[in-house]
Short mmCIF file of C-alpha atoms and ligand atoms in Angstrom, two decimals:
data_model
loop_
_atom_site.label_atom_id
_atom_site.label_comp_id
_atom_site.label_asym_id
_atom_site.label_seq_id
_atom_site.Cartn_x
_atom_site.Cartn_y
_atom_site.Cartn_z
CA MET A 1 -10.78 22.05 14.69
CA MET A 2 -8.15 24.45 16.06
CA LYS A 3 -4.76 22.81 16.11
CA ILE A 4 -3.01 22.86 19.46
CA GLN A 5 0.30 24.62 19.05
CA LYS A 6 3.46 24.51 21.07
CA ILE A 7 4.12 27.23 23.63
CA LYS A 8 5.98 30.29 22.35
CA GLY A 9 9.74 29.93 22.81
CA PHE A 10 9.50 26.15 23.25
CA ALA A 11 10.79 23.88 20.49
CA ASP A 12 10.37 20.32 19.33
CA LEU A 13 13.61 18.60 18.49
CA PHE A 14 13.11 16.21 15.60
CA PRO A 15 15.66 13.41 15.13
CA GLU A 16 18.22 15.38 13.11
CA GLU A 17 18.37 18.18 15.68
CA ALA A 18 18.01 15.82 18.64
CA ALA A 19 21.01 13.85 17.32
CA LYS A 20 23.11 17.00 17.71
CA PHE A 21 22.01 17.33 21.32
CA THR A 22 22.79 13.68 22.00
CA PHE A 23 26.19 14.12 20.37
CA LEU A 24 26.95 17.19 22.51
CA GLU A 25 25.88 15.41 25.67
CA SER A 26 27.87 12.30 24.94
CA ARG A 27 31.05 14.27 24.13
CA ALA A 28 30.60 16.31 27.33
CA ARG A 29 30.03 13.15 29.36
CA GLU A 30 33.19 11.56 27.98
CA ILE A 31 35.41 14.63 28.23
CA PHE A 32 34.16 15.80 31.63
CA GLY A 33 34.70 12.23 32.84
CA ARG A 34 38.41 12.63 32.03
CA TYR A 35 38.48 15.46 34.59
CA GLY A 36 36.68 13.46 37.28
CA PHE A 37 33.16 14.87 36.90
CA GLY A 38 30.14 12.73 37.76
CA GLU A 39 26.61 13.37 36.54
CA LEU A 40 24.08 14.90 38.91
CA ARG A 41 20.46 15.02 37.79
CA THR A 42 18.34 17.48 39.71
CA PRO A 43 14.61 18.21 39.40
CA LEU A 44 13.24 20.69 36.86
CA LEU A 45 11.01 22.23 39.53
CA GLU A 46 12.29 23.83 42.71
CA HIS A 47 10.90 26.12 45.37
CA THR A 48 10.98 29.67 43.96
CA GLU A 49 12.87 30.84 47.01
CA LEU A 50 15.93 28.82 45.97
CA PHE A 51 16.42 30.89 42.81
CA ALA A 52 15.51 34.19 44.44
CA LYS A 53 18.11 33.61 47.15
CA SER A 54 20.91 32.36 44.93
CA ILE A 55 20.58 34.17 41.59
CA GLY A 56 19.44 37.39 43.29
CA GLU A 57 16.14 39.27 43.54
CA ASP A 58 17.44 42.15 41.44
CA THR A 59 18.57 40.11 38.45
CA ASP A 60 16.62 39.98 35.20
CA VAL A 61 16.39 36.21 35.57
CA VAL A 62 14.57 36.36 38.92
CA GLY A 63 12.81 39.67 38.39
CA LYS A 64 11.40 39.09 34.92
CA GLU A 65 12.19 35.72 33.46
CA MET A 66 11.08 32.93 35.74
CA PHE A 67 8.22 30.55 35.06
CA THR A 68 6.68 30.62 38.51
CA PHE A 69 3.33 29.26 39.62
CA PRO A 70 1.66 28.00 42.78
CA ASP A 71 1.17 24.27 43.29
CA ARG A 72 -2.15 22.87 44.54
CA LYS A 73 -1.36 23.91 48.07
CA GLY A 74 -0.40 27.44 47.06
CA ARG A 75 3.39 27.03 47.43
CA LEU A 76 5.37 28.91 44.80
CA LEU A 77 7.38 26.70 42.46
CA THR A 78 9.68 27.69 39.59
CA LEU A 79 10.90 25.83 36.53
CA ARG A 80 14.68 26.01 36.85
CA PRO A 81 16.14 28.95 34.91
CA GLU A 82 19.65 27.52 35.35
CA ALA A 83 21.25 24.51 36.99
CA THR A 84 23.67 25.92 39.57
CA ALA A 85 21.09 26.73 42.26
CA GLY A 86 19.57 23.24 42.11
CA VAL A 87 23.01 21.63 42.19
CA MET A 88 23.81 23.65 45.34
CA ARG A 89 20.56 22.60 46.97
CA ALA A 90 21.18 18.95 46.11
CA PHE A 91 24.76 19.18 47.37
CA ILE A 92 23.61 20.64 50.68
CA GLU A 93 20.87 18.05 51.08
CA GLY A 94 22.66 14.93 49.91
CA GLY A 95 26.24 15.72 48.93
CA ASP A 96 27.69 14.05 52.03
CA TRP A 97 30.61 16.46 51.90
CA GLN A 98 33.45 16.59 54.41
CA PRO A 99 35.86 19.52 54.74
CA GLY A 100 38.85 19.06 52.48
CA GLN A 101 36.88 17.14 49.86
CA VAL A 102 36.27 18.31 46.29
CA ARG A 103 33.10 17.39 44.40
CA LYS A 104 32.73 17.71 40.65
CA TYR A 105 29.28 17.49 39.11
CA PHE A 106 27.93 17.96 35.63
CA THR A 107 24.27 18.40 34.69
CA THR A 108 22.53 18.59 31.37
CA GLY A 109 18.95 19.31 30.50
CA PRO A 110 16.27 21.90 29.86
CA MET A 111 16.17 25.30 31.57
CA PHE A 112 13.39 27.85 31.38
CA ARG A 113 13.53 31.63 31.08
CA TYR A 114 10.74 33.91 29.99
CA GLU A 115 12.85 35.88 27.52
CA ARG A 116 11.98 37.34 24.14
CA PRO A 117 12.58 34.43 21.77
CA GLN A 118 14.99 35.03 18.92
CA LYS A 119 17.74 33.12 17.11
CA GLY A 120 19.70 31.21 19.77
CA ARG A 121 17.37 32.35 22.54
CA GLN A 122 14.44 30.22 23.62
CA ARG A 123 12.20 30.08 26.63
CA GLN A 124 12.98 26.42 27.04
CA PHE A 125 16.65 25.91 26.27
CA HIS A 126 19.24 23.35 27.24
CA GLN A 127 22.49 23.64 29.11
CA ILE A 128 25.51 21.51 29.79
CA ASN A 129 26.61 22.61 33.20
CA ALA A 130 29.67 21.79 35.33
CA GLU A 131 30.46 22.71 38.94
CA ILE A 132 33.46 22.15 41.21
CA LEU A 133 32.66 22.41 44.91
CA GLY A 134 35.15 22.49 47.76
CA ALA A 135 38.14 24.04 45.94
CA ASN A 136 39.06 27.66 46.53
CA GLU A 137 42.28 27.39 44.55
CA PRO A 138 42.59 29.28 41.25
CA GLN A 139 43.73 25.99 39.73
CA ALA A 140 40.09 24.84 39.82
CA ASP A 141 38.99 27.91 37.83
CA ALA A 142 41.71 27.29 35.24
CA GLU A 143 41.00 23.58 35.02
CA LEU A 144 37.33 24.31 34.31
CA ILE A 145 38.14 26.78 31.55
CA LEU A 146 40.58 24.28 30.06
CA MET A 147 37.97 21.53 30.24
CA LEU A 148 35.43 23.79 28.55
CA ARG A 149 37.91 24.64 25.83
CA THR A 150 38.80 20.97 25.32
CA PHE A 151 35.11 20.18 24.93
CA LEU A 152 34.41 23.03 22.51
CA THR A 153 37.46 22.17 20.40
CA ASP A 154 36.53 18.49 20.42
CA ILE A 155 33.11 19.20 18.96
CA GLY A 156 34.78 21.18 16.19
CA LEU A 157 34.19 24.78 17.23
CA THR A 158 36.73 27.34 16.14
CA ARG A 159 36.75 31.12 16.26
CA LEU A 160 35.98 31.18 19.95
CA SER A 161 36.92 34.06 22.23
CA VAL A 162 37.33 33.76 25.97
CA GLU A 163 36.55 36.88 27.97
CA LEU A 164 37.81 37.04 31.49
CA ASN A 165 37.28 39.28 34.49
CA THR A 166 37.46 39.25 38.24
CA LEU A 167 34.53 40.51 40.27
CA GLY A 168 36.29 40.82 43.61
CA CYS A 169 35.05 39.28 46.82
CA ARG A 170 32.86 40.18 49.79
CA GLU A 171 35.71 42.26 51.19
CA CYS A 172 36.71 44.35 48.19
CA ARG A 173 33.54 44.53 46.09
CA PRO A 174 31.74 47.01 48.41
CA MET A 175 34.61 49.44 47.85
CA PHE A 176 34.31 49.12 44.10
CA ARG A 177 30.56 49.53 44.36
CA GLN A 178 31.13 52.81 46.16
CA ALA A 179 33.54 54.01 43.47
CA LEU A 180 31.00 53.08 40.84
CA THR A 181 28.15 54.79 42.66
CA ALA A 182 30.27 57.94 42.94
CA PHE A 183 30.93 57.77 39.18
CA PHE A 184 27.21 57.32 38.39
CA ALA A 185 26.37 60.29 40.64
CA GLY A 186 28.13 62.54 38.13
CA LEU A 187 26.17 61.19 35.14
CA ASP A 188 22.97 62.32 33.56
CA ARG A 189 20.99 59.24 34.57
CA GLU A 190 18.12 60.15 32.29
CA LYS A 191 20.35 59.06 29.42
CA LEU A 192 20.58 55.52 30.79
CA CYS A 193 18.06 52.88 29.74
CA GLU A 194 15.12 52.25 32.04
CA ASP A 195 16.67 49.09 33.47
CA CYS A 196 19.97 50.81 34.20
CA ARG A 197 18.27 53.73 35.94
CA ARG A 198 17.00 51.12 38.39
CA ARG A 199 20.26 49.15 38.45
CA VAL A 200 22.25 52.22 39.49
CA GLU A 201 20.45 51.90 42.83
CA THR A 202 19.98 48.16 43.16
CA ASN A 203 22.91 46.54 41.36
CA PRO A 204 25.33 49.13 39.93
CA LEU A 205 27.78 46.53 38.59
CA ARG A 206 25.15 45.29 36.17
CA VAL A 207 25.09 48.70 34.45
CA LEU A 208 28.59 47.93 33.19
CA ASP A 209 27.56 45.09 30.93
CA CYS A 210 24.25 46.51 29.75
CA LYS A 211 24.01 45.76 26.02
CA VAL A 212 22.09 48.97 25.21
CA PRO A 213 24.57 51.06 23.17
CA GLY A 214 23.68 54.37 24.90
CA CYS A 215 24.49 52.93 28.32
CA GLY A 216 27.86 51.61 27.15
CA GLU A 217 28.78 54.99 25.70
CA LEU A 218 27.71 56.92 28.81
CA THR A 219 29.65 54.67 31.18
CA LYS A 220 32.76 54.10 29.06
CA ASP A 221 34.98 55.90 31.57
CA ALA A 222 33.58 54.03 34.58
CA PRO A 223 36.19 52.73 37.02
CA HIS A 224 37.53 49.24 36.38
CA ILE A 225 37.00 46.62 39.02
CA THR A 226 40.46 45.21 38.32
CA ASP A 227 41.89 48.44 39.78
CA HIS A 228 39.92 47.98 43.00
CA VAL A 229 40.22 44.31 43.98
CA CYS A 230 42.06 43.25 47.14
CA GLY A 231 45.44 41.53 47.19
CA HIS A 232 43.91 38.03 47.59
CA CYS A 233 41.61 38.50 44.61
CA ARG A 234 44.45 39.92 42.51
CA GLU A 235 46.69 36.98 43.34
CA HIS A 236 43.88 34.54 42.53
CA PHE A 237 43.23 36.25 39.21
CA ASP A 238 46.94 36.40 38.33
CA THR A 239 47.27 32.65 38.87
CA VAL A 240 44.23 31.91 36.68
CA LYS A 241 45.72 34.07 33.93
CA ALA A 242 49.19 32.52 34.31
CA LEU A 243 47.70 29.01 34.02
CA LEU A 244 45.74 29.95 30.90
CA ASP A 245 48.92 31.48 29.44
CA ALA A 246 50.85 28.31 30.23
CA ALA A 247 48.17 26.22 28.51
CA ARG A 248 48.19 28.64 25.54
CA VAL A 249 44.58 29.66 25.90
CA ALA A 250 44.05 33.07 24.36
CA TYR A 251 41.70 35.31 26.32
CA THR A 252 40.65 38.93 26.44
CA LEU A 253 40.42 40.81 29.70
CA ASN A 254 37.05 42.49 29.87
CA PRO A 255 36.70 44.62 33.01
CA ARG A 256 33.03 45.20 32.16
CA LEU A 257 32.11 41.53 32.17
CA VAL A 258 29.75 41.18 35.12
CA ARG A 259 27.45 38.24 34.23
CA GLY A 260 23.74 38.34 34.85
CA LEU A 261 23.58 36.29 38.03
CA ASP A 262 24.42 37.75 41.42
CA TYR A 263 26.26 34.85 42.99
CA TYR A 264 29.60 35.40 41.27
CA GLN A 265 32.78 36.41 43.06
CA ARG A 266 36.30 36.63 41.71
CA THR A 267 36.71 34.86 38.35
CA ALA A 268 34.00 35.41 35.74
CA PHE A 269 34.24 34.32 32.12
CA GLU A 270 32.26 34.04 28.94
CA ILE A 271 32.93 32.34 25.64
CA THR A 272 31.57 33.86 22.47
CA SER A 273 31.74 32.74 18.90
CA GLY A 274 32.36 35.04 15.97
CA GLU A 275 29.84 32.97 14.04
CA ILE A 276 26.77 33.86 16.07
CA GLY A 277 27.69 37.37 17.06
CA SER A 278 29.93 38.67 19.77
CA GLN A 279 27.00 39.61 22.01
CA THR A 280 25.83 36.04 22.21
CA ALA A 281 27.71 33.83 24.62
CA VAL A 282 27.88 30.12 23.98
CA ALA A 283 29.07 29.55 27.54
CA GLY A 284 29.54 31.48 30.73
CA GLY A 285 30.56 30.87 34.28
CA GLY A 286 32.68 31.84 37.21
CA ARG A 287 33.42 31.42 40.89
CA TYR A 288 30.69 31.65 43.51
CA ASP A 289 32.32 31.25 46.93
CA GLY A 290 29.71 31.93 49.60
CA LEU A 291 26.72 30.66 47.60
CA VAL A 292 26.45 27.32 49.41
CA GLY A 293 26.75 29.10 52.77
CA SER A 294 24.06 31.62 51.82
CA LEU A 295 21.68 28.73 51.13
CA GLY A 296 22.16 27.28 54.61
CA GLY A 297 24.99 24.88 53.76
CA PRO A 298 28.59 24.76 54.95
CA ASP A 299 31.06 27.40 53.81
CA VAL A 300 32.08 25.63 50.60
CA PRO A 301 33.69 27.49 47.69
CA GLY A 302 32.56 26.75 44.17
CA VAL A 303 33.21 27.49 40.54
CA GLY A 304 31.37 26.39 37.41
CA PHE A 305 30.07 27.14 33.95
CA ALA A 306 27.22 26.33 31.60
CA CYS A 307 27.07 26.12 27.80
CA GLY A 308 23.91 26.75 25.84
CA MET A 309 23.20 23.66 23.78
CA GLU A 310 21.00 25.41 21.19
CA ARG A 311 23.87 27.80 20.49
CA LEU A 312 26.41 24.99 20.28
CA ALA A 313 24.08 23.03 17.97
CA MET A 314 23.84 26.08 15.67
CA LEU A 315 27.62 26.08 15.33
CA LEU A 316 28.09 22.36 14.76
CA GLU A 317 29.30 21.88 11.23
CA HIS A 318 28.85 18.20 11.13
CA CYS A 319 27.49 16.02 13.80
CA PRO A 320 28.78 12.52 13.13
CA GLU A 321 25.70 10.86 11.75
CA SER A 322 25.06 7.22 12.39
CA ARG A 323 24.70 5.26 9.17
CA PRO A 324 22.54 2.15 9.44
CA ASP A 325 24.22 -1.11 8.45
CA PHE A 326 21.47 -2.44 6.24
CA HIS A 327 18.18 -1.80 4.53
CA LEU A 328 16.19 -4.96 3.97
CA ALA A 329 14.19 -4.60 0.77
CA VAL A 330 11.20 -6.86 0.35
CA LEU A 331 9.87 -7.24 -3.19
CA ASP A 332 7.46 -10.14 -2.71
CA GLU A 333 4.37 -10.28 -0.51
CA ARG A 334 5.24 -13.81 0.66
CA ALA A 335 8.60 -12.68 2.06
CA VAL A 336 7.29 -9.85 4.25
CA ASN A 337 6.97 -11.74 7.54
CA GLN A 338 10.11 -13.76 6.99
CA CYS A 339 12.08 -10.56 6.38
CA LEU A 340 10.82 -8.92 9.56
CA ILE A 341 12.12 -11.91 11.51
CA LEU A 342 15.40 -11.86 9.54
CA ALA A 343 15.88 -8.17 10.35
CA GLN A 344 15.20 -8.96 14.01
CA GLY A 345 17.96 -11.60 13.88
CA LEU A 346 20.40 -9.07 12.40
CA ARG A 347 19.54 -6.50 15.04
CA GLU A 348 19.95 -9.06 17.82
CA ARG A 349 23.43 -9.64 16.45
CA GLY A 350 24.25 -5.94 16.71
CA LEU A 351 23.51 -4.61 13.22
CA SER A 352 21.27 -1.62 12.66
CA GLY A 353 18.83 -1.17 9.85
CA GLU A 354 15.27 -1.11 8.69
CA VAL A 355 13.01 -3.52 6.91
CA ALA A 356 10.07 -2.75 4.67
CA TYR A 357 6.69 -3.65 6.22
CA ALA A 358 5.15 -4.18 2.81
CA PRO A 359 6.57 -5.23 -0.57
CA GLY A 360 7.66 -2.55 -3.01
CA SER A 361 9.54 -2.21 -6.27
CA LEU A 362 13.29 -2.72 -6.29
CA LYS A 363 13.76 0.83 -7.47
CA SER A 364 11.76 2.43 -4.69
CA GLN A 365 13.33 0.24 -2.03
CA LEU A 366 16.85 0.96 -3.19
CA ARG A 367 15.98 4.63 -3.16
CA ARG A 368 14.95 4.20 0.48
CA ALA A 369 18.17 2.33 1.22
CA ASN A 370 20.16 5.13 -0.38
CA LYS A 371 18.31 7.82 1.49
CA SER A 372 18.88 6.14 4.83
CA GLY A 373 22.62 5.98 4.10
CA ALA A 374 22.63 2.20 4.70
CA ARG A 375 25.99 0.53 4.06
CA MET A 376 24.27 -2.35 2.28
CA ALA A 377 20.93 -3.36 0.90
CA LEU A 378 19.61 -6.86 1.46
CA VAL A 379 17.06 -7.78 -1.17
CA VAL A 380 14.48 -10.55 -1.05
CA GLY A 381 12.38 -10.81 -4.21
CA GLY A 382 10.22 -13.68 -5.44
CA GLU A 383 13.15 -15.63 -6.82
CA GLU A 384 15.21 -15.21 -3.67
CA PHE A 385 12.21 -16.26 -1.58
CA ASP A 386 11.73 -19.44 -3.64
CA LYS A 387 15.42 -20.37 -3.49
CA GLY A 388 15.98 -19.40 0.16
CA LEU A 389 18.47 -16.67 -0.77
CA VAL A 390 19.18 -13.05 0.11
CA LEU A 391 20.87 -10.66 -2.30
CA ILE A 392 23.56 -8.59 -0.59
CA LYS A 393 24.30 -5.32 -2.32
CA ASP A 394 27.12 -3.06 -1.12
CA MET A 395 25.68 0.44 -1.34
CA GLY A 396 29.19 1.85 -1.51
CA GLY A 397 30.12 0.15 -4.78
CA ALA A 398 27.91 0.12 -7.87
CA ALA A 399 28.17 -3.49 -8.94
CA ASP A 400 29.11 -5.26 -5.76
CA GLN A 401 26.43 -7.81 -5.06
CA ARG A 402 26.07 -11.46 -4.34
CA HIS A 403 23.48 -14.03 -3.28
CA VAL A 404 23.89 -15.76 0.07
CA PRO A 405 21.69 -18.54 1.49
CA ARG A 406 19.28 -17.01 3.97
CA GLU A 407 20.09 -19.43 6.77
CA ARG A 408 23.82 -18.65 6.49
CA LEU A 409 23.33 -14.94 6.79
CA LEU A 410 22.81 -14.78 10.54
CA ALA A 411 25.65 -17.23 11.22
CA MET A 412 28.01 -15.07 9.13
CA VAL A 413 27.00 -11.94 11.03
CA ALA A 414 27.34 -13.75 14.36
CA VAL A 415 30.95 -14.62 13.52
CA SER A 416 32.24 -11.39 12.01
CA GLY A 417 29.45 -8.81 11.97
CA LEU A 418 28.77 -6.42 9.17
CA GLU A 419 32.18 -6.98 7.59
CA ALA A 420 31.22 -10.58 6.83
CA LEU A 421 28.35 -9.37 4.70
CA LEU A 422 30.27 -6.58 3.07
CA SER A 423 33.07 -8.89 2.02
CA ALA A 424 30.50 -11.42 0.86
CA ALA A 425 29.15 -8.73 -1.42
CA LEU A 426 32.46 -8.32 -3.27
CA PRO A 427 31.95 -9.50 -6.87
CA GLU A 428 35.26 -11.38 -7.12
CA ARG A 429 34.07 -13.77 -4.42
CA THR A 430 32.14 -16.07 -6.84
CA GLU A 431 28.71 -15.37 -8.20
CA GLU A 432 25.90 -17.49 -6.81
P1 LIG B 501 24.20 31.95 31.95
O1 LIG B 501 25.26 32.84 31.37
O2 LIG B 501 22.96 32.56 32.41
O3 LIG B 501 24.92 31.18 33.13
O4 LIG B 501 23.85 30.83 30.91
C1 LIG B 501 24.86 30.01 30.35
C2 LIG B 501 24.63 29.82 28.86
O5 LIG B 501 23.31 29.32 28.64
C3 LIG B 501 24.67 31.09 28.04
O6 LIG B 501 26.01 31.43 27.72
C4 LIG B 501 23.88 30.69 26.81
O7 LIG B 501 24.70 29.98 25.91
C5 LIG B 501 22.84 29.76 27.38
N1 LIG B 501 21.54 30.44 27.52
C6 LIG B 501 21.15 31.25 28.52
N2 LIG B 501 19.88 31.70 28.31
C7 LIG B 501 19.48 31.14 27.14
C8 LIG B 501 18.28 31.19 26.36
N3 LIG B 501 17.21 31.88 26.78
N4 LIG B 501 18.23 30.50 25.20
C9 LIG B 501 19.30 29.78 24.77
N5 LIG B 501 20.45 29.70 25.47
C10 LIG B 501 20.54 30.36 26.63
C11 LIG B 501 24.29 30.25 33.93
O8 LIG B 501 23.22 29.78 33.71
C12 LIG B 501 25.13 29.82 35.10
N6 LIG B 501 24.32 28.90 35.90
C13 LIG B 501 26.43 29.20 34.64
C14 LIG B 501 27.26 28.74 35.79
C15 LIG B 501 27.40 27.49 36.24
N7 LIG B 501 27.98 29.53 36.57
C16 LIG B 501 28.55 28.79 37.50
N8 LIG B 501 28.18 27.55 37.32
#
């Protein structure tokens, strides 16, 4: 029979990989909590219109990469390609916001983009996403970048570069767009890639960060947006930079950094890691004042970022692994049921570990205990079963082992947990 395979660009996360994701999420939850962020869980499916309106019709994400399909009544739905749009919709519908208030939300979970799968790029991928709504101050932008850096450092990432740019606002961007269009008018457009030939008309800023080498070369003398932004945008950007300087965050100014989503205004940033290639961002974000208003909500400013969890997982050197406390080895058929109940008692008292469902040789069971990384092996063979004993063997030390009466075991654990058993296993504490 033909085996059913997973969908291209979608991955299964087996426990070792899933543990990395859980680790990343739990560190983000803890660290973002220090900055006052609360978790917001939004649906995976939204009306297609939400993404078209917020991310922009002319973006690659909306134009080419969305998983869109009609529901049973013919309404177009899309699997979320990013979290920001859904967070905005939720905020407008249920955020209960009053002017003057600031809301901070973080979201984690799968996102979907129909991209060409490659290392660090999937069609179903996961993001950790954070948004601050209601603050137009540059302090919010800086705080977010600092929070992101704190998180990335905490999980052990080094060799990170922060790229920073300002994209201007509704007032000054049209002027820059004109300057750019005038510059493109003097170019041989045929030399641009197919996408950029279209972007020159629809979204000229996007030409600036096209990754096709020919396009970069052709547009290397293009005007810089930083020379065209208005006084308010310049002041905002200067404060963000001054705050990053004060916090000793190194960054590179990249006037060509545009980001692939249309909702950005003013601050835009990306974080790349030397370890997975400078073209591949591990995180990106920026300010999006006006987005909430354009979706029918109040005029609320916003700023946020998202990290790609697959890319972070690739860079994790060591995810703290959880070592089980015990492995309960059963060597005698008669002890099997009793051991399952004993293991249950240990787990109820907070210890973690596994128990064999069927008897096996001491050698094979100790091999299993070793493989699992258990701190100690508990062994019940025929002799132990007959005498009502359990052999405690400290897996850390070669000869540290001792017999303990079975009925005392749970009482010892109840009083002082795993340590009671580990100290019981020390050889100098009398042999049974
Ligand atoms: P983005 O730059 O499109 O921004 O995505 C953020 C991060 O998600 C990227 O830097 C990358 O690490 C990861 N990512 C994106 N696409 C893929 C993929 N196909 N496979 C693996 N990882 C991927 C946003 O999504 C914005 N919503 C961020 C934001 C939040 N801006 C403001 N608030």
